[in-house]
Amino acid sequence: YAALNPNMRAPTLKDGATVLWESNAILQYLALQRPDSGLLPRDERARLDVTRWQFWELAHWDPACLIFSFEYVAKAAMNMGPPDMAAITQATPRFESAAKVLDGQLKGRKFICGDALTIADFSLGAWMTLAEMAHYPVAPYAEIKRWYGSLAALPAWQKTLAQAAQPVASAA
């Protein structure tokens, strides 16, 4: 696996001679394979807006959600003890700051970059799958809740979550 991904972490995509790691790069590659999908717009300015929001996800949304996800979800899954409430208290302003930006962006828009679903929605929405379990403080952010409700209602989103909930088959 290290030959494919020197980070030794998921995700990694191998498609013929193309090997990519980093989820946003993989999303862009997959969207480019189906240009008519509109998930990565052909128009340069619209495409740059999608890319900007993918970068924002990495720099702001990811770190804002990570502490909550680790403290409430990962620690429970690995029997690492209760959440560190001091870490949660410290992370809350960062989450609120990012959530205000995202909530503001979503006002008057169905999706992150307008009325069309793009890979930016998948990049940012992936974190929201953990919102309830991770106790993200999203209650004041009506636009985020509305937007994620739209994503969660997509048949492909529901199918993916259902598959993710299936137990992993044993290799033995």
mmCIF file of C-alpha atoms in Angstrom:
data_model
loop_
_atom_site.group_PDB
_atom_site.id
_atom_site.type_symbol
_atom_site.label_atom_id
_atom_site.label_comp_id
_atom_site.label_asym_id
_atom_site.label_seq_id
_atom_site.Cartn_x
_atom_site.Cartn_y
_atom_site.Cartn_z
ATOM 1 C CA TYR A 1 0.000 0.000 0.000
ATOM 2 C CA ALA A 2 2.894 2.389 0.710
ATOM 3 C CA ALA A 3 3.828 2.205 -2.965
ATOM 4 C CA LEU A 4 0.411 3.640 -3.810
ATOM 5 C CA ASN A 5 0.082 6.073 -0.925
ATOM 6 C CA PRO A 6 3.168 7.058 1.082
ATOM 7 C CA ASN A 7 0.869 8.318 3.856
ATOM 8 C CA MET A 8 -0.427 4.756 4.337
ATOM 9 C CA ARG A 9 -3.924 6.143 4.859
ATOM 10 C CA ALA A 10 -7.238 6.012 3.069
ATOM 11 C CA PRO A 11 -8.467 7.037 0.627
ATOM 12 C CA THR A 12 -6.425 5.958 -2.348
ATOM 13 C CA LEU A 13 -7.698 5.572 -5.882
ATOM 14 C CA LYS A 14 -5.997 3.446 -8.523
ATOM 15 C CA ASP A 15 -7.485 3.712 -12.005
ATOM 16 C CA GLY A 16 -5.167 2.129 -14.545
ATOM 17 C CA ALA A 17 -1.889 4.034 -14.374
ATOM 18 C CA THR A 18 -3.477 6.856 -12.362
ATOM 19 C CA VAL A 19 -2.936 6.703 -8.618
ATOM 20 C CA LEU A 20 -4.334 9.440 -6.408
ATOM 21 C CA TRP A 21 -4.633 9.997 -2.704
ATOM 22 C CA GLU A 22 -6.361 12.827 -0.875
ATOM 23 C CA SER A 23 -10.130 12.792 -1.059
ATOM 24 C CA ASN A 24 -10.565 16.154 -2.793
ATOM 25 C CA ALA A 25 -8.114 15.228 -5.557
ATOM 26 C CA ILE A 26 -9.982 11.946 -5.995
ATOM 27 C CA LEU A 27 -13.312 13.788 -6.167
ATOM 28 C CA GLN A 28 -11.966 16.109 -8.851
ATOM 29 C CA TYR A 29 -10.571 13.205 -10.852
ATOM 30 C CA LEU A 30 -13.854 11.278 -10.690
ATOM 31 C CA ALA A 31 -15.890 14.364 -11.638
ATOM 32 C CA LEU A 32 -13.597 14.964 -14.617
ATOM 33 C CA GLN A 33 -14.341 11.421 -15.803
ATOM 34 C CA ARG A 34 -18.018 12.456 -16.136
ATOM 35 C CA PRO A 35 -17.876 16.093 -17.303
ATOM 36 C CA ASP A 36 -21.585 16.134 -18.161
ATOM 37 C CA SER A 37 -22.462 15.500 -14.508
ATOM 38 C CA GLY A 38 -21.768 19.128 -13.646
ATOM 39 C CA LEU A 39 -20.162 18.054 -10.367
ATOM 40 C CA LEU A 40 -17.046 19.971 -11.434
ATOM 41 C CA PRO A 41 -18.261 22.801 -13.660
ATOM 42 C CA ARG A 42 -16.661 23.382 -17.051
ATOM 43 C CA ASP A 43 -16.839 27.154 -16.621
ATOM 44 C CA GLU A 44 -13.498 28.287 -15.178
ATOM 45 C CA ARG A 45 -14.897 30.688 -12.567
ATOM 46 C CA ALA A 46 -17.485 28.168 -11.361
ATOM 47 C CA ARG A 47 -14.823 25.444 -11.236
ATOM 48 C CA LEU A 48 -12.518 27.697 -9.212
ATOM 49 C CA ASP A 49 -15.351 28.385 -6.775
ATOM 50 C CA VAL A 50 -15.758 24.635 -6.226
ATOM 51 C CA THR A 51 -12.004 24.259 -5.747
ATOM 52 C CA ARG A 52 -11.949 27.203 -3.328
ATOM 53 C CA TRP A 53 -14.584 25.540 -1.167
ATOM 54 C CA GLN A 54 -12.660 22.258 -1.248
ATOM 55 C CA PHE A 55 -9.579 24.113 0.003
ATOM 56 C CA TRP A 56 -11.727 25.834 2.641
ATOM 57 C CA GLU A 57 -12.971 22.417 3.747
ATOM 58 C CA LEU A 58 -9.395 21.281 4.352
ATOM 59 C CA ALA A 59 -8.257 24.459 6.075
ATOM 60 C CA HIS A 60 -11.329 25.336 8.145
ATOM 61 C CA TRP A 61 -14.191 22.815 8.176
ATOM 62 C CA ASP A 62 -12.047 19.705 8.618
ATOM 63 C CA PRO A 63 -10.199 21.035 11.705
ATOM 64 C CA ALA A 64 -13.448 22.472 13.115
ATOM 65 C CA CYS A 65 -15.197 19.083 12.939
ATOM 66 C CA LEU A 66 -12.202 16.902 13.749
ATOM 67 C CA ILE A 67 -11.998 17.471 17.517
ATOM 68 C CA PHE A 68 -15.710 16.749 18.006
ATOM 69 C CA SER A 69 -15.466 13.650 15.806
ATOM 70 C CA PHE A 70 -12.415 12.378 17.634
ATOM 71 C CA GLU A 71 -13.669 13.081 21.141
ATOM 72 C CA TYR A 72 -17.206 11.723 20.697
ATOM 73 C CA VAL A 73 -16.913 9.131 17.915
ATOM 74 C CA ALA A 74 -13.370 7.814 17.536
ATOM 75 C CA LYS A 75 -12.654 7.579 21.255
ATOM 76 C CA ALA A 76 -15.889 5.662 21.833
ATOM 77 C CA ALA A 77 -15.174 3.304 18.930
ATOM 78 C CA MET A 78 -11.679 2.586 20.258
ATOM 79 C CA ASN A 79 -12.656 2.389 23.953
ATOM 80 C CA MET A 80 -10.395 5.329 24.778
ATOM 81 C CA GLY A 81 -12.528 6.738 27.546
ATOM 82 C CA PRO A 82 -14.939 9.636 27.725
ATOM 83 C CA PRO A 83 -14.676 12.798 25.638
ATOM 84 C CA ASP A 84 -12.231 15.412 26.873
ATOM 85 C CA MET A 85 -14.640 18.231 27.603
ATOM 86 C CA ALA A 86 -11.812 20.765 27.873
ATOM 87 C CA ALA A 87 -10.837 19.905 24.276
ATOM 88 C CA ILE A 88 -14.479 20.281 23.205
ATOM 89 C CA THR A 89 -14.750 23.653 24.963
ATOM 90 C CA GLN A 90 -11.543 24.812 23.301
ATOM 91 C CA ALA A 91 -12.704 23.584 19.846
ATOM 92 C CA THR A 92 -16.173 25.137 20.017
ATOM 93 C CA PRO A 93 -15.195 28.697 18.946
ATOM 94 C CA ARG A 94 -13.331 27.289 15.938
ATOM 95 C CA PHE A 95 -16.387 25.268 14.947
ATOM 96 C CA GLU A 96 -18.693 28.252 15.407
ATOM 97 C CA SER A 97 -16.422 30.473 13.315
ATOM 98 C CA ALA A 98 -16.350 27.992 10.438
ATOM 99 C CA ALA A 99 -20.068 27.238 10.744
ATOM 100 C CA LYS A 100 -20.901 30.964 10.478
ATOM 101 C CA VAL A 101 -18.934 31.173 7.218
ATOM 102 C CA LEU A 102 -20.586 28.059 5.790
ATOM 103 C CA ASP A 103 -24.063 29.080 6.962
ATOM 104 C CA GLY A 104 -23.588 32.496 5.357
ATOM 105 C CA GLN A 105 -22.458 30.959 2.079
ATOM 106 C CA LEU A 106 -25.534 28.738 1.968
ATOM 107 C CA LYS A 107 -28.043 31.588 2.401
ATOM 108 C CA GLY A 108 -30.004 31.908 -0.821
ATOM 109 C CA ARG A 109 -28.299 28.874 -2.345
ATOM 110 C CA LYS A 110 -29.481 25.298 -2.575
ATOM 111 C CA PHE A 111 -25.911 24.008 -2.485
ATOM 112 C CA ILE A 112 -22.464 25.400 -1.617
ATOM 113 C CA CYS A 113 -21.770 26.981 -5.008
ATOM 114 C CA GLY A 114 -25.318 27.769 -6.103
ATOM 115 C CA ASP A 115 -28.277 25.739 -7.254
ATOM 116 C CA ALA A 116 -26.247 22.858 -8.694
ATOM 117 C CA LEU A 117 -24.771 20.009 -6.675
ATOM 118 C CA THR A 118 -20.969 19.905 -6.954
ATOM 119 C CA ILE A 119 -18.093 18.008 -5.424
ATOM 120 C CA ALA A 120 -17.709 20.884 -2.949
ATOM 121 C CA ASP A 121 -20.952 19.663 -1.378
ATOM 122 C CA PHE A 122 -19.531 16.161 -1.073
ATOM 123 C CA SER A 123 -16.282 17.461 0.437
ATOM 124 C CA LEU A 124 -18.037 19.507 3.106
ATOM 125 C CA GLY A 125 -21.018 17.218 3.552
ATOM 126 C CA ALA A 126 -18.904 14.181 4.370
ATOM 127 C CA TRP A 127 -18.166 15.644 7.808
ATOM 128 C CA MET A 128 -21.864 16.158 8.448
ATOM 129 C CA THR A 129 -22.503 12.419 8.413
ATOM 130 C CA LEU A 130 -21.027 12.459 11.920
ATOM 131 C CA ALA A 131 -22.838 15.590 13.136
ATOM 132 C CA GLU A 132 -25.266 13.861 15.478
ATOM 133 C CA MET A 133 -22.831 11.315 16.940
ATOM 134 C CA ALA A 134 -20.091 13.943 17.258
ATOM 135 C CA HIS A 135 -22.403 16.513 18.858
ATOM 136 C CA TYR A 136 -21.478 19.295 16.432
ATOM 137 C CA PRO A 137 -23.041 22.490 17.764
ATOM 138 C CA VAL A 138 -25.081 23.077 14.584
ATOM 139 C CA ALA A 139 -28.377 24.050 16.227
ATOM 140 C CA PRO A 140 -28.032 27.795 15.449
ATOM 141 C CA TYR A 141 -27.108 27.182 11.801
ATOM 142 C CA ALA A 142 -30.381 26.668 9.929
ATOM 143 C CA GLU A 143 -28.799 26.897 6.489
ATOM 144 C CA ILE A 144 -26.283 24.142 7.261
ATOM 145 C CA LYS A 145 -29.052 21.911 8.574
ATOM 146 C CA ARG A 146 -31.245 22.596 5.527
ATOM 147 C CA TRP A 147 -28.353 21.985 3.117
ATOM 148 C CA TYR A 148 -27.290 18.764 4.779
ATOM 149 C CA GLY A 149 -30.907 17.591 4.780
ATOM 150 C CA SER A 150 -30.885 18.041 0.990
ATOM 151 C CA LEU A 151 -27.684 16.030 0.694
ATOM 152 C CA ALA A 152 -28.905 13.305 3.021
ATOM 153 C CA ALA A 153 -32.070 12.963 0.919
ATOM 154 C CA LEU A 154 -30.109 12.160 -2.241
ATOM 155 C CA PRO A 155 -30.555 8.473 -3.158
ATOM 156 C CA ALA A 156 -26.805 8.101 -3.798
ATOM 157 C CA TRP A 157 -26.035 9.620 -0.374
ATOM 158 C CA GLN A 158 -28.480 7.258 1.332
ATOM 159 C CA LYS A 159 -27.046 4.270 -0.526
ATOM 160 C CA THR A 160 -23.496 5.211 0.461
ATOM 161 C CA LEU A 161 -24.417 5.616 4.134
ATOM 162 C CA ALA A 162 -26.266 2.289 4.093
ATOM 163 C CA GLN A 163 -23.223 0.564 2.600
ATOM 164 C CA ALA A 164 -20.924 2.207 5.134
ATOM 165 C CA ALA A 165 -23.094 0.858 7.955
ATOM 166 C CA GLN A 166 -22.675 -2.725 6.752
ATOM 167 C CA PRO A 167 -20.203 -4.845 8.721
ATOM 168 C CA VAL A 168 -16.886 -5.465 6.997
ATOM 169 C CA ALA A 169 -16.569 -9.050 5.793
ATOM 170 C CA SER A 170 -13.845 -11.020 7.466
ATOM 171 C CA ALA A 171 -10.863 -12.002 5.315
ATOM 172 C CA ALA A 172 -10.478 -15.241 7.268
#
